[in-house]
Amino acid sequence: MTKLFATRFALVATMLLLAAPAIAAQQEDDGAPPPSKPGKPISAGEVLSGELNAMKVRDVKNAGKRIAMYQITSEPRRLPAPNGLCDLETGPETFQLVTSSNAQASQLKSFVGKEISVKVDEVACASDPGQMSEAVVTKWSLVKKQ
C-alpha cells in the first residue's frame, strides 16, 4: 500500500513541477494590455508630426463629388478643453487636415505616404458624419524640414 501511495505521490509531484511554470506564466500574462497613458497635449502653435495619408471621400455639401481628404496618423495627443480626449482613452491618433485652398491641397498631394510636420492653429474633435479621423485640424501650416 505504501508503494502505491509513493508512486501516486511521485506522479502528482512531477505533474506539479511541470505545470508550475505554465501557471506562473499565465498569471503574469492575463491577456490584457497594459493600461494606456493619455497622449501629450497639443494646442495652437504646436507641431504635429506623422505619416500623411490621402483618401477619396464624397462631399455631402457638394452633390456627392469625390474630393481628396488628407489625414496624419500620429502618436495619441490630447486636445485642449473642452475637447479633451475626444471620448478616447488616450486621445486621438488620426487628424484630418482641412484644406482651405487648392494650393494647400496640391502642397499636401506631394507628401502622401511620407512623414510630415504641420503647425496646428485650430484643432477639434471630429463631430460631423463622414469624417474619417478622430480629430480635425481646421487651420494649419506645413513645417519645412531642415
Short mmCIF file of N, CA and C in Angstrom, two decimals:
data_model
loop_
_atom_site.label_atom_id
_atom_site.label_comp_id
_atom_site.label_asym_id
_atom_site.label_seq_id
_atom_site.Cartn_x
_atom_site.Cartn_y
_atom_site.Cartn_z
N MET A 1 0.81 -1.18 0.00
CA MET A 1 0.00 0.00 0.00
C MET A 1 0.86 1.25 0.00
N THR A 2 1.96 1.25 0.76
CA THR A 2 2.85 2.40 0.79
C THR A 2 3.52 2.60 -0.56
N LYS A 3 3.77 1.51 -1.25
CA LYS A 3 4.38 1.63 -2.56
C LYS A 3 3.42 2.33 -3.53
N LEU A 4 2.13 1.98 -3.47
CA LEU A 4 1.13 2.61 -4.31
C LEU A 4 1.01 4.10 -3.98
N PHE A 5 1.01 4.43 -2.68
CA PHE A 5 0.95 5.83 -2.24
C PHE A 5 2.17 6.59 -2.73
N ALA A 6 3.36 6.01 -2.62
CA ALA A 6 4.60 6.66 -3.04
C ALA A 6 4.60 6.90 -4.55
N THR A 7 4.08 5.93 -5.31
CA THR A 7 4.03 6.08 -6.76
C THR A 7 3.08 7.22 -7.15
N ARG A 8 1.91 7.26 -6.52
CA ARG A 8 0.96 8.32 -6.82
C ARG A 8 1.49 9.68 -6.39
N PHE A 9 2.14 9.72 -5.25
CA PHE A 9 2.71 10.97 -4.76
C PHE A 9 3.78 11.48 -5.73
N ALA A 10 4.63 10.58 -6.22
CA ALA A 10 5.68 10.96 -7.16
C ALA A 10 5.08 11.47 -8.47
N LEU A 11 3.99 10.83 -8.91
CA LEU A 11 3.32 11.25 -10.14
C LEU A 11 2.72 12.65 -9.98
N VAL A 12 2.05 12.90 -8.85
CA VAL A 12 1.46 14.21 -8.60
C VAL A 12 2.54 15.28 -8.47
N ALA A 13 3.62 14.98 -7.79
CA ALA A 13 4.72 15.94 -7.62
C ALA A 13 5.34 16.29 -8.98
N THR A 14 5.51 15.30 -9.85
CA THR A 14 6.06 15.54 -11.18
C THR A 14 5.12 16.43 -12.00
N MET A 15 3.83 16.15 -11.92
CA MET A 15 2.86 16.95 -12.67
C MET A 15 2.87 18.40 -12.17
N LEU A 16 2.97 18.62 -10.87
CA LEU A 16 3.02 19.97 -10.32
C LEU A 16 4.28 20.70 -10.77
N LEU A 17 5.40 19.99 -10.79
CA LEU A 17 6.64 20.63 -11.24
C LEU A 17 6.57 21.04 -12.70
N LEU A 18 5.91 20.23 -13.52
CA LEU A 18 5.79 20.56 -14.93
C LEU A 18 4.76 21.66 -15.17
N ALA A 19 3.71 21.70 -14.37
CA ALA A 19 2.64 22.67 -14.58
C ALA A 19 2.92 24.03 -13.93
N ALA A 20 3.77 24.08 -12.93
CA ALA A 20 4.02 25.34 -12.20
C ALA A 20 4.50 26.48 -13.10
N PRO A 21 5.47 26.25 -14.00
CA PRO A 21 5.90 27.37 -14.86
C PRO A 21 4.77 27.87 -15.77
N ALA A 22 3.95 26.95 -16.27
CA ALA A 22 2.85 27.37 -17.14
C ALA A 22 1.82 28.18 -16.37
N ILE A 23 1.53 27.79 -15.15
CA ILE A 23 0.57 28.52 -14.32
C ILE A 23 1.12 29.91 -13.99
N ALA A 24 2.41 30.00 -13.65
CA ALA A 24 3.03 31.29 -13.33
C ALA A 24 3.02 32.21 -14.55
N ALA A 25 3.32 31.66 -15.72
CA ALA A 25 3.32 32.48 -16.93
C ALA A 25 1.92 32.97 -17.26
N GLN A 26 0.92 32.12 -17.03
CA GLN A 26 -0.46 32.51 -17.30
C GLN A 26 -0.90 33.61 -16.35
N GLN A 27 -0.45 33.56 -15.11
CA GLN A 27 -0.83 34.59 -14.15
C GLN A 27 -0.16 35.92 -14.48
N GLU A 28 1.08 35.89 -15.00
CA GLU A 28 1.78 37.12 -15.37
C GLU A 28 1.14 37.77 -16.59
N ASP A 29 0.80 36.97 -17.61
CA ASP A 29 0.22 37.50 -18.84
C ASP A 29 -1.24 37.11 -18.90
N ASP A 30 -2.10 37.95 -18.37
CA ASP A 30 -3.52 37.64 -18.35
C ASP A 30 -4.22 38.06 -19.63
N GLY A 31 -3.45 38.45 -20.66
CA GLY A 31 -4.01 38.80 -21.95
C GLY A 31 -4.44 40.26 -22.06
N ALA A 32 -4.52 40.96 -20.96
CA ALA A 32 -4.93 42.36 -21.00
C ALA A 32 -3.73 43.24 -21.29
N PRO A 33 -3.86 44.16 -22.23
CA PRO A 33 -2.74 45.06 -22.50
C PRO A 33 -2.52 45.98 -21.31
N PRO A 34 -1.29 46.49 -21.16
CA PRO A 34 -1.05 47.40 -20.05
C PRO A 34 -1.91 48.65 -20.21
N PRO A 35 -2.30 49.26 -19.10
CA PRO A 35 -3.15 50.45 -19.21
C PRO A 35 -2.44 51.54 -20.02
N SER A 36 -3.18 52.12 -20.94
CA SER A 36 -2.58 53.15 -21.80
C SER A 36 -2.63 54.51 -21.12
N LYS A 37 -1.58 55.29 -21.38
CA LYS A 37 -1.50 56.63 -20.80
C LYS A 37 -2.03 57.63 -21.82
N PRO A 38 -2.68 58.67 -21.33
CA PRO A 38 -3.13 59.71 -22.25
C PRO A 38 -1.94 60.33 -22.99
N GLY A 39 -2.17 60.70 -24.24
CA GLY A 39 -1.11 61.31 -25.04
C GLY A 39 -0.74 62.68 -24.50
N LYS A 40 0.39 63.20 -25.00
CA LYS A 40 0.77 64.54 -24.57
C LYS A 40 -0.15 65.57 -25.20
N PRO A 41 -0.35 66.67 -24.52
CA PRO A 41 -1.29 67.67 -25.03
C PRO A 41 -0.77 68.38 -26.29
N ILE A 42 -1.71 68.81 -27.11
CA ILE A 42 -1.37 69.63 -28.27
C ILE A 42 -2.32 70.82 -28.26
N SER A 43 -1.77 71.97 -28.52
CA SER A 43 -2.59 73.18 -28.56
C SER A 43 -2.12 74.05 -29.72
N ALA A 44 -2.82 75.15 -29.93
CA ALA A 44 -2.49 76.05 -31.04
C ALA A 44 -1.03 76.47 -30.98
N GLY A 45 -0.37 76.42 -32.13
CA GLY A 45 1.03 76.83 -32.24
C GLY A 45 2.01 75.68 -32.13
N GLU A 46 1.54 74.50 -31.73
CA GLU A 46 2.44 73.36 -31.60
C GLU A 46 2.51 72.58 -32.91
N VAL A 47 3.52 71.71 -33.01
CA VAL A 47 3.77 70.95 -34.23
C VAL A 47 3.24 69.52 -34.06
N LEU A 48 2.55 69.05 -35.07
CA LEU A 48 2.03 67.68 -35.13
C LEU A 48 2.76 66.97 -36.25
N SER A 49 3.35 65.81 -35.94
CA SER A 49 4.10 65.06 -36.94
C SER A 49 3.52 63.67 -37.10
N GLY A 50 3.62 63.15 -38.31
CA GLY A 50 3.15 61.80 -38.58
C GLY A 50 3.11 61.53 -40.07
N GLU A 51 2.65 60.31 -40.43
CA GLU A 51 2.57 59.93 -41.83
C GLU A 51 1.30 60.50 -42.44
N LEU A 52 1.44 61.07 -43.63
CA LEU A 52 0.30 61.67 -44.33
C LEU A 52 -0.36 60.62 -45.22
N ASN A 53 -1.68 60.49 -45.06
CA ASN A 53 -2.48 59.58 -45.88
C ASN A 53 -3.48 60.40 -46.67
N ALA A 54 -3.87 59.89 -47.83
CA ALA A 54 -4.91 60.55 -48.64
C ALA A 54 -6.02 59.56 -48.91
N MET A 55 -7.25 60.04 -48.85
CA MET A 55 -8.42 59.22 -49.15
C MET A 55 -9.35 60.02 -50.03
N LYS A 56 -10.09 59.34 -50.86
CA LYS A 56 -11.13 59.99 -51.67
C LYS A 56 -12.46 59.77 -50.95
N VAL A 57 -13.12 60.86 -50.63
CA VAL A 57 -14.42 60.79 -49.96
C VAL A 57 -15.44 61.59 -50.76
N ARG A 58 -16.68 61.31 -50.50
CA ARG A 58 -17.76 62.05 -51.17
C ARG A 58 -18.12 63.26 -50.32
N ASP A 59 -18.17 64.41 -50.97
CA ASP A 59 -18.51 65.67 -50.30
C ASP A 59 -20.03 65.78 -50.22
N VAL A 60 -20.57 65.69 -49.00
CA VAL A 60 -22.02 65.74 -48.84
C VAL A 60 -22.58 67.12 -49.15
N LYS A 61 -21.76 68.15 -49.06
CA LYS A 61 -22.22 69.52 -49.31
C LYS A 61 -22.19 69.88 -50.80
N ASN A 62 -21.48 69.06 -51.60
CA ASN A 62 -21.28 69.42 -53.00
C ASN A 62 -21.78 68.30 -53.92
N ALA A 63 -23.02 67.88 -53.73
CA ALA A 63 -23.68 66.90 -54.60
C ALA A 63 -22.92 65.59 -54.72
N GLY A 64 -22.25 65.16 -53.68
CA GLY A 64 -21.57 63.87 -53.69
C GLY A 64 -20.31 63.80 -54.51
N LYS A 65 -19.74 64.92 -54.88
CA LYS A 65 -18.50 64.95 -55.67
C LYS A 65 -17.36 64.35 -54.83
N ARG A 66 -16.53 63.54 -55.49
CA ARG A 66 -15.39 62.92 -54.79
C ARG A 66 -14.28 63.95 -54.60
N ILE A 67 -13.81 64.07 -53.37
CA ILE A 67 -12.73 65.01 -53.07
C ILE A 67 -11.64 64.28 -52.28
N ALA A 68 -10.44 64.83 -52.31
CA ALA A 68 -9.33 64.25 -51.56
C ALA A 68 -9.41 64.72 -50.12
N MET A 69 -9.19 63.81 -49.20
CA MET A 69 -9.15 64.13 -47.78
C MET A 69 -7.79 63.68 -47.27
N TYR A 70 -7.12 64.54 -46.54
CA TYR A 70 -5.78 64.23 -46.05
C TYR A 70 -5.81 64.02 -44.56
N GLN A 71 -5.01 63.07 -44.10
CA GLN A 71 -5.03 62.67 -42.70
C GLN A 71 -3.61 62.37 -42.23
N ILE A 72 -3.28 62.83 -41.03
CA ILE A 72 -2.00 62.49 -40.41
C ILE A 72 -2.26 61.45 -39.33
N THR A 73 -1.47 60.38 -39.35
CA THR A 73 -1.51 59.38 -38.30
C THR A 73 -0.32 59.65 -37.40
N SER A 74 -0.60 59.89 -36.13
CA SER A 74 0.43 60.32 -35.19
C SER A 74 0.30 59.54 -33.90
N GLU A 75 1.18 59.87 -32.95
CA GLU A 75 1.02 59.32 -31.61
C GLU A 75 -0.22 59.95 -30.99
N PRO A 76 -0.82 59.31 -29.97
CA PRO A 76 -2.00 59.91 -29.34
C PRO A 76 -1.69 61.28 -28.76
N ARG A 77 -2.60 62.23 -28.97
CA ARG A 77 -2.43 63.59 -28.45
C ARG A 77 -3.73 64.03 -27.78
N ARG A 78 -3.62 64.71 -26.67
CA ARG A 78 -4.78 65.29 -26.00
C ARG A 78 -5.03 66.65 -26.59
N LEU A 79 -6.30 66.99 -26.77
CA LEU A 79 -6.66 68.31 -27.28
C LEU A 79 -7.00 69.23 -26.11
N PRO A 80 -6.91 70.53 -26.34
CA PRO A 80 -7.26 71.46 -25.26
C PRO A 80 -8.75 71.37 -24.93
N ALA A 81 -9.10 71.79 -23.72
CA ALA A 81 -10.51 71.80 -23.29
C ALA A 81 -11.30 72.68 -24.23
N PRO A 82 -12.52 72.43 -24.50
CA PRO A 82 -13.39 71.42 -23.93
C PRO A 82 -13.30 70.07 -24.62
N ASN A 83 -12.46 69.93 -25.66
CA ASN A 83 -12.40 68.69 -26.42
C ASN A 83 -11.74 67.54 -25.67
N GLY A 84 -10.69 67.83 -24.94
CA GLY A 84 -10.02 66.82 -24.12
C GLY A 84 -9.53 65.64 -24.91
N LEU A 85 -10.04 64.45 -24.59
CA LEU A 85 -9.57 63.21 -25.21
C LEU A 85 -10.46 62.72 -26.35
N CYS A 86 -11.46 63.48 -26.74
CA CYS A 86 -12.37 63.09 -27.82
C CYS A 86 -13.05 61.74 -27.54
N ASP A 87 -13.43 61.52 -26.30
CA ASP A 87 -14.09 60.27 -25.88
C ASP A 87 -13.23 59.04 -26.13
N LEU A 88 -11.92 59.20 -26.12
CA LEU A 88 -10.99 58.09 -26.26
C LEU A 88 -10.13 58.01 -25.01
N GLU A 89 -9.58 56.84 -24.71
CA GLU A 89 -8.75 56.69 -23.51
C GLU A 89 -7.46 57.49 -23.58
N THR A 90 -6.84 57.52 -24.75
CA THR A 90 -5.52 58.14 -24.86
C THR A 90 -5.52 59.44 -25.64
N GLY A 91 -6.60 59.74 -26.32
CA GLY A 91 -6.64 60.91 -27.20
C GLY A 91 -6.56 60.45 -28.65
N PRO A 92 -6.86 61.34 -29.58
CA PRO A 92 -6.88 60.95 -30.99
C PRO A 92 -5.50 60.63 -31.55
N GLU A 93 -5.47 59.72 -32.52
CA GLU A 93 -4.24 59.36 -33.23
C GLU A 93 -4.32 59.75 -34.70
N THR A 94 -5.53 59.99 -35.21
CA THR A 94 -5.69 60.38 -36.60
C THR A 94 -6.27 61.79 -36.65
N PHE A 95 -5.65 62.63 -37.46
CA PHE A 95 -6.01 64.04 -37.57
C PHE A 95 -6.28 64.38 -39.02
N GLN A 96 -7.50 64.81 -39.33
CA GLN A 96 -7.84 65.24 -40.68
C GLN A 96 -7.33 66.65 -40.89
N LEU A 97 -6.63 66.88 -41.99
CA LEU A 97 -6.17 68.22 -42.34
C LEU A 97 -7.17 68.81 -43.32
N VAL A 98 -7.86 69.84 -42.91
CA VAL A 98 -8.83 70.51 -43.77
C VAL A 98 -8.07 71.50 -44.65
N THR A 99 -8.23 71.35 -45.96
CA THR A 99 -7.56 72.27 -46.88
C THR A 99 -8.50 73.43 -47.19
N SER A 100 -7.96 74.64 -47.11
CA SER A 100 -8.77 75.83 -47.35
C SER A 100 -8.59 76.39 -48.76
N SER A 101 -7.65 75.79 -49.51
CA SER A 101 -7.43 76.27 -50.88
C SER A 101 -6.85 75.14 -51.73
N ASN A 102 -6.89 75.33 -53.04
CA ASN A 102 -6.29 74.35 -53.95
C ASN A 102 -4.79 74.29 -53.75
N ALA A 103 -4.18 75.42 -53.37
CA ALA A 103 -2.73 75.45 -53.14
C ALA A 103 -2.35 74.54 -51.98
N GLN A 104 -3.13 74.57 -50.90
CA GLN A 104 -2.85 73.69 -49.76
C GLN A 104 -3.02 72.23 -50.16
N ALA A 105 -4.06 71.93 -50.92
CA ALA A 105 -4.31 70.55 -51.35
C ALA A 105 -3.17 70.03 -52.23
N SER A 106 -2.71 70.84 -53.17
CA SER A 106 -1.62 70.40 -54.04
C SER A 106 -0.30 70.29 -53.26
N GLN A 107 -0.15 71.12 -52.25
CA GLN A 107 1.05 71.06 -51.39
C GLN A 107 1.08 69.72 -50.66
N LEU A 108 -0.05 69.27 -50.14
CA LEU A 108 -0.10 68.00 -49.42
C LEU A 108 0.03 66.80 -50.34
N LYS A 109 -0.50 66.92 -51.56
CA LYS A 109 -0.52 65.81 -52.51
C LYS A 109 0.88 65.22 -52.72
N SER A 110 1.89 66.06 -52.74
CA SER A 110 3.26 65.58 -52.99
C SER A 110 3.87 64.86 -51.79
N PHE A 111 3.25 64.96 -50.63
CA PHE A 111 3.80 64.34 -49.42
C PHE A 111 3.04 63.09 -48.97
N VAL A 112 2.09 62.61 -49.74
CA VAL A 112 1.30 61.44 -49.36
C VAL A 112 2.22 60.23 -49.17
N GLY A 113 2.04 59.54 -48.04
CA GLY A 113 2.85 58.37 -47.72
C GLY A 113 4.15 58.70 -47.02
N LYS A 114 4.42 59.97 -46.81
CA LYS A 114 5.67 60.40 -46.18
C LYS A 114 5.39 61.02 -44.81
N GLU A 115 6.42 61.13 -44.03
CA GLU A 115 6.35 61.76 -42.71
C GLU A 115 6.37 63.28 -42.91
N ILE A 116 5.39 63.96 -42.32
CA ILE A 116 5.35 65.43 -42.42
C ILE A 116 5.11 66.03 -41.04
N SER A 117 5.31 67.32 -40.94
CA SER A 117 5.03 68.07 -39.72
C SER A 117 4.22 69.30 -40.09
N VAL A 118 3.18 69.57 -39.29
CA VAL A 118 2.38 70.76 -39.51
C VAL A 118 2.25 71.52 -38.20
N LYS A 119 2.23 72.84 -38.33
CA LYS A 119 1.98 73.70 -37.17
C LYS A 119 0.46 73.83 -37.05
N VAL A 120 -0.07 73.46 -35.90
CA VAL A 120 -1.51 73.44 -35.66
C VAL A 120 -1.96 74.81 -35.15
N ASP A 121 -2.96 75.41 -35.82
CA ASP A 121 -3.53 76.67 -35.35
C ASP A 121 -4.91 76.45 -34.72
N GLU A 122 -5.72 75.53 -35.28
CA GLU A 122 -7.02 75.19 -34.72
C GLU A 122 -7.24 73.69 -34.85
N VAL A 123 -7.66 73.05 -33.74
CA VAL A 123 -7.92 71.62 -33.75
C VAL A 123 -9.13 71.34 -32.86
N ALA A 124 -9.92 70.35 -33.27
CA ALA A 124 -11.11 69.97 -32.50
C ALA A 124 -11.40 68.49 -32.75
N CYS A 125 -12.23 67.91 -31.91
CA CYS A 125 -12.66 66.53 -32.11
C CYS A 125 -13.57 66.45 -33.33
N ALA A 126 -13.51 65.33 -34.04
CA ALA A 126 -14.39 65.12 -35.18
C ALA A 126 -15.82 65.01 -34.67
N SER A 127 -16.74 65.69 -35.35
CA SER A 127 -18.13 65.64 -34.90
C SER A 127 -19.12 65.47 -36.05
N ASP A 128 -18.72 65.81 -37.27
CA ASP A 128 -19.64 65.70 -38.40
C ASP A 128 -19.65 64.29 -38.96
N PRO A 129 -20.81 63.81 -39.43
CA PRO A 129 -20.84 62.49 -40.06
C PRO A 129 -19.98 62.50 -41.32
N GLY A 130 -19.32 61.39 -41.56
CA GLY A 130 -18.48 61.30 -42.75
C GLY A 130 -17.03 61.65 -42.51
N GLN A 131 -16.70 62.20 -41.35
CA GLN A 131 -15.30 62.49 -41.07
C GLN A 131 -14.60 61.18 -40.74
N MET A 132 -13.46 60.97 -41.37
CA MET A 132 -12.76 59.70 -41.24
C MET A 132 -11.69 59.72 -40.16
N SER A 133 -11.48 60.83 -39.50
CA SER A 133 -10.44 60.97 -38.48
C SER A 133 -11.08 61.20 -37.12
N GLU A 134 -10.28 61.01 -36.08
CA GLU A 134 -10.76 61.23 -34.72
C GLU A 134 -10.75 62.71 -34.35
N ALA A 135 -9.88 63.48 -35.00
CA ALA A 135 -9.79 64.92 -34.74
C ALA A 135 -9.61 65.65 -36.07
N VAL A 136 -9.96 66.93 -36.07
CA VAL A 136 -9.90 67.73 -37.30
C VAL A 136 -9.05 68.97 -37.04
N VAL A 137 -8.05 69.17 -37.91
CA VAL A 137 -7.21 70.37 -37.84
C VAL A 137 -7.72 71.30 -38.93
N THR A 138 -8.38 72.38 -38.51
CA THR A 138 -9.01 73.28 -39.49
C THR A 138 -8.07 74.36 -39.99
N LYS A 139 -7.11 74.78 -39.18
CA LYS A 139 -6.12 75.76 -39.62
C LYS A 139 -4.74 75.22 -39.28
N TRP A 140 -3.87 75.20 -40.28
CA TRP A 140 -2.54 74.63 -40.12
C TRP A 140 -1.62 75.21 -41.17
N SER A 141 -0.32 74.98 -40.97
CA SER A 141 0.68 75.35 -41.99
C SER A 141 1.77 74.28 -41.97
N LEU A 142 2.28 73.97 -43.14
CA LEU A 142 3.30 72.93 -43.29
C LEU A 142 4.63 73.45 -42.74
N VAL A 143 5.30 72.60 -41.96
CA VAL A 143 6.61 72.94 -41.40
C VAL A 143 7.66 72.35 -42.32
N LYS A 144 8.55 73.17 -42.84
CA LYS A 144 9.62 72.68 -43.73
C LYS A 144 10.68 72.00 -42.90
N LYS A 145 11.14 70.84 -43.40
CA LYS A 145 12.21 70.13 -42.71
C LYS A 145 13.54 70.75 -43.09
N GLN A 146 14.42 70.82 -42.12
CA GLN A 146 15.72 71.47 -42.32
C GLN A 146 16.67 70.52 -43.01
#
